[in-house]
Amino acid sequence: MAYFITFEGIEGCGKSTQAEILSRALQAETGCQVVATREPGGCPIANKIRAILLDADNNALVPLAELLLYAAARAQHVAEVIRPALAEGKIVLCDRFTDATTAYQGHGRSLDLALIENLAQLATGGLTPDLTILLDCPEEVGIKRAMARINAASGAREERFEQESLRFHQAVRKGYLKLAAENPARFIVIDGTRGIQETAEAIHNAVVPRIPQG
Ligand code: TMP
């Protein structure tokens, strides 16, 4: 049965690992087909936009251009991947979605929240996740993990956001927590400071009862 789940959180919160684990579990347990995808990206054109957005050489990208690129990538991804999968009754699990834009471009970069909301409506045609998992952890913990990951994968170019100041990531985290407080029926906030297995179990226990049967 069609169901749209998103994963959100600051850098290094562990959401990509957890999204993968949940995707495998849901596929095995529900018998439903699960489409695991991510933003920015998720299809060839949006992946090209992702490369522009995350390239450390593109520090000159102004906040408004950045916002519009996220919206463009999302419009393509929604039309090409997410809507068709939901129309076929699949579970879609997306690593970041519109809440990321509110948190990063809105609360992090102080762009106008009403403009961001309007662009989200435009890019998605009003598509809202059924459920959003916010993996919350202090910015110091997240940055430390993200830096360790970048150092391990030497030569990685997707590092523009990890280079941001601690204050930026603090604002992003606050933005996410505000979104969760404003949308309690949609959000589940999970402590992201624990180990992978413990966190996976907490997510599994929170998500599985919500998946519609049939
Ligand atoms: P990732 O770390 O989940 O791969 O995401 C890549 C970066 O893109 C991350 O630093 C957050 C950022 N981002 C935004 O700033 N706005 C958005 O709308 C999305 C989807 C991601």
Coordinates of C-alpha atoms and ligand atoms in Angstrom, one line a residue:
M1 CA 0.0 0.0 0.0
A2 CA 1.4 3.4 -1.0
Y3 CA 3.2 5.1 1.9
F4 CA 5.7 7.9 1.8
I5 CA 8.4 8.0 4.6
T6 CA 11.2 10.6 4.8
F7 CA 14.3 10.7 6.9
E8 CA 15.7 14.0 8.1
G9 CA 18.5 15.3 10.4
I10 CA 21.7 17.2 10.5
E11 CA 25.0 16.1 9.0
G12 CA 26.2 12.9 10.6
C13 CA 23.0 12.0 12.4
G14 CA 23.1 8.5 10.8
K15 CA 19.9 8.8 8.7
S16 CA 21.3 7.3 5.5
T17 CA 22.5 4.2 7.3
Q18 CA 19.1 4.0 9.1
A19 CA 17.1 4.6 5.9
E20 CA 19.0 1.6 4.3
I21 CA 18.3 -0.7 7.3
L22 CA 14.6 0.3 7.4
S23 CA 14.3 -0.2 3.7
R24 CA 15.6 -3.7 3.9
A25 CA 13.4 -4.6 6.9
L26 CA 10.2 -3.2 5.3
Q27 CA 10.8 -5.0 2.1
A28 CA 11.2 -8.3 4.0
E29 CA 8.4 -7.8 6.4
T30 CA 5.6 -6.1 4.6
G31 CA 5.9 -7.9 1.2
C32 CA 5.5 -4.4 -0.2
Q33 CA 7.9 -3.1 -2.8
V34 CA 10.1 -0.4 -1.2
V35 CA 11.7 2.3 -3.3
A36 CA 14.7 3.8 -1.4
T37 CA 15.8 7.2 -2.8
R38 CA 17.4 10.4 -1.7
E39 CA 17.5 14.2 -2.1
P40 CA 19.1 16.1 -3.6
G41 CA 19.2 13.4 -6.3
G42 CA 17.3 10.2 -6.8
C43 CA 17.4 10.3 -10.6
P44 CA 19.9 11.2 -13.3
I45 CA 19.0 14.8 -13.8
A46 CA 18.6 15.5 -10.1
N47 CA 21.9 13.8 -9.5
K48 CA 23.6 16.3 -11.9
I49 CA 22.0 19.2 -9.8
R50 CA 23.3 17.5 -6.7
A51 CA 26.8 17.5 -8.0
I52 CA 26.6 21.3 -8.5
L53 CA 25.0 21.9 -5.0
L54 CA 27.6 19.8 -3.1
D55 CA 30.8 20.7 -4.9
A56 CA 33.2 22.4 -2.5
D57 CA 34.4 24.6 -5.4
N58 CA 30.9 26.2 -5.6
N59 CA 31.3 28.4 -2.5
A60 CA 30.1 31.4 -4.6
L61 CA 26.6 29.9 -5.0
V62 CA 24.2 32.5 -3.6
P63 CA 21.5 31.2 -1.2
L64 CA 18.6 32.0 -3.6
A65 CA 20.3 30.1 -6.5
E66 CA 20.9 27.2 -4.1
L67 CA 17.3 27.2 -3.0
L68 CA 16.1 27.1 -6.6
L69 CA 18.4 24.3 -7.5
Y70 CA 17.1 22.2 -4.6
A71 CA 13.5 22.9 -5.9
A72 CA 14.4 22.1 -9.5
A73 CA 16.0 18.8 -8.4
R74 CA 13.0 18.0 -6.3
A75 CA 10.5 18.7 -9.1
Q76 CA 12.3 16.3 -11.3
H77 CA 12.6 13.6 -8.6
V78 CA 9.0 13.8 -7.6
A79 CA 7.7 13.6 -11.1
E80 CA 10.1 10.9 -12.3
V81 CA 10.5 8.7 -9.2
I82 CA 8.3 9.4 -6.2
R83 CA 4.8 10.0 -7.7
P84 CA 5.0 7.0 -10.1
A85 CA 6.2 4.7 -7.3
L86 CA 3.3 5.8 -5.0
A87 CA 0.9 5.4 -7.8
E88 CA 2.0 1.8 -8.1
G89 CA 1.3 1.3 -4.4
K90 CA 4.9 1.1 -3.3
I91 CA 6.4 2.3 -0.1
V92 CA 8.8 5.2 -0.8
L93 CA 11.6 5.9 1.6
C94 CA 13.3 9.2 0.9
D95 CA 16.6 10.3 2.6
R96 CA 15.7 14.1 2.9
F97 CA 12.8 16.0 1.4
T98 CA 11.1 19.4 1.7
D99 CA 11.8 19.7 5.5
A100 CA 15.5 19.7 4.7
T101 CA 15.0 22.9 2.7
T102 CA 13.0 24.5 5.5
A103 CA 15.8 23.5 8.0
Y104 CA 18.9 24.3 5.9
Q105 CA 17.8 27.2 3.6
G106 CA 15.2 28.6 5.9
H107 CA 16.6 28.3 9.4
G108 CA 20.3 27.8 8.4
R109 CA 20.5 30.5 5.7
S110 CA 17.6 32.7 6.9
L111 CA 15.7 32.7 3.6
D112 CA 12.1 33.5 3.8
L113 CA 10.1 30.6 5.1
A114 CA 6.9 31.5 3.2
L115 CA 8.9 31.6 -0.1
I116 CA 10.3 28.1 0.8
E117 CA 6.8 26.8 1.5
N118 CA 5.5 28.1 -1.8
L119 CA 8.4 26.6 -3.7
A120 CA 7.9 23.3 -1.9
Q121 CA 4.3 23.3 -3.0
L122 CA 5.3 24.1 -6.6
A123 CA 8.0 21.5 -6.8
T124 CA 6.0 18.7 -5.2
G125 CA 2.5 19.6 -6.4
G126 CA 1.6 19.5 -2.7
L127 CA 3.0 16.0 -1.9
T128 CA 3.6 15.7 1.8
P129 CA 5.3 12.7 3.5
D130 CA 2.9 10.4 5.5
L131 CA 5.7 10.0 8.1
T132 CA 9.0 11.8 8.8
I133 CA 11.7 10.3 11.0
L134 CA 13.9 13.0 12.5
L135 CA 17.1 11.6 13.8
D136 CA 18.2 14.2 16.3
C137 CA 21.7 14.6 17.6
P138 CA 23.8 17.5 18.9
E139 CA 25.6 19.3 16.1
E140 CA 29.1 18.5 17.7
V141 CA 28.3 14.8 17.5
G142 CA 27.0 15.0 13.9
I143 CA 29.9 17.1 12.6
K144 CA 32.4 14.8 14.2
R145 CA 30.8 11.7 12.5
A146 CA 30.5 13.5 9.2
M147 CA 34.2 14.6 9.3
A148 CA 35.3 11.1 10.1
R149 CA 33.3 9.8 7.0
I150 CA 34.9 12.4 4.7
N151 CA 38.4 11.7 6.0
A152 CA 37.8 8.0 5.5
A153 CA 36.7 8.6 1.8
S154 CA 39.6 10.7 0.8
G155 CA 39.0 12.6 -2.4
A156 CA 35.3 13.1 -1.6
R157 CA 34.0 16.3 -3.2
E158 CA 30.6 16.4 -1.5
E159 CA 31.8 18.4 1.4
R160 CA 30.4 21.9 1.0
F161 CA 27.8 21.6 3.8
E162 CA 30.1 19.9 6.3
Q163 CA 32.4 23.0 6.0
E164 CA 29.7 25.3 7.4
S165 CA 30.1 26.7 10.9
L166 CA 28.9 25.0 14.0
R167 CA 26.4 27.9 14.4
F168 CA 24.8 27.0 11.0
H169 CA 24.3 23.4 12.0
Q170 CA 22.9 24.5 15.4
A171 CA 20.3 26.6 13.5
V172 CA 19.5 23.7 11.2
R173 CA 18.9 21.4 14.1
K174 CA 16.7 23.9 15.9
G175 CA 14.8 24.3 12.6
Y176 CA 14.2 20.6 12.4
L177 CA 13.0 20.4 16.0
K178 CA 10.6 23.3 15.4
L179 CA 9.2 21.5 12.4
A180 CA 8.7 18.4 14.5
A181 CA 7.0 20.3 17.2
E182 CA 4.7 22.0 14.6
N183 CA 3.8 18.7 12.9
P184 CA 3.5 16.1 15.7
A185 CA 1.2 13.8 13.7
R186 CA 3.8 13.5 10.9
F187 CA 7.1 13.6 12.8
I188 CA 8.7 11.0 15.0
V189 CA 11.9 12.3 16.7
I190 CA 14.5 9.6 17.4
D191 CA 17.6 10.0 19.5
G192 CA 20.5 9.7 17.0
T193 CA 23.3 9.5 19.5
R194 CA 23.0 5.8 20.2
G195 CA 24.5 2.9 18.3
I196 CA 23.3 1.7 14.9
Q197 CA 21.4 -1.4 16.1
E198 CA 19.7 0.4 19.0
T199 CA 18.6 3.2 16.8
A200 CA 17.5 0.9 14.1
E201 CA 15.3 -0.9 16.6
A202 CA 13.7 2.3 17.9
I203 CA 12.9 3.4 14.3
H204 CA 11.5 0.0 13.4
N205 CA 9.3 -0.1 16.4
A206 CA 8.0 3.4 15.7
V207 CA 7.4 2.9 11.9
V208 CA 6.0 -0.6 11.5
P209 CA 2.7 0.0 13.3
R210 CA 2.1 3.0 11.1
I211 CA 2.3 1.2 7.8
P212 CA -1.2 0.7 6.5
Q213 CA -2.1 -2.9 5.9
G214 CA -3.4 -4.3 2.6
Ligands
TMP1 P1 23.0 14.4 2.5 O1 24.1 14.7 3.5 O2 21.8 13.8 3.1 O3 23.5 13.6 1.3 O4 22.5 15.8 1.9 C1 23.4 16.6 1.2 C2 23.4 18.0 1.8 O5 22.3 18.8 1.1 C3 23.2 18.2 3.2 O6 24.2 19.0 3.7 C4 21.9 18.9 3.4 C5 21.7 19.6 2.1 N1 20.4 19.9 1.7 C6 19.9 21.2 1.8 O7 20.5 22.1 2.2 N2 18.6 21.4 1.4 C7 17.8 20.4 0.9 O8 16.6 20.7 0.5 C8 18.3 19.1 0.8 C9 17.5 18.0 0.2 C10 19.6 18.9 1.2

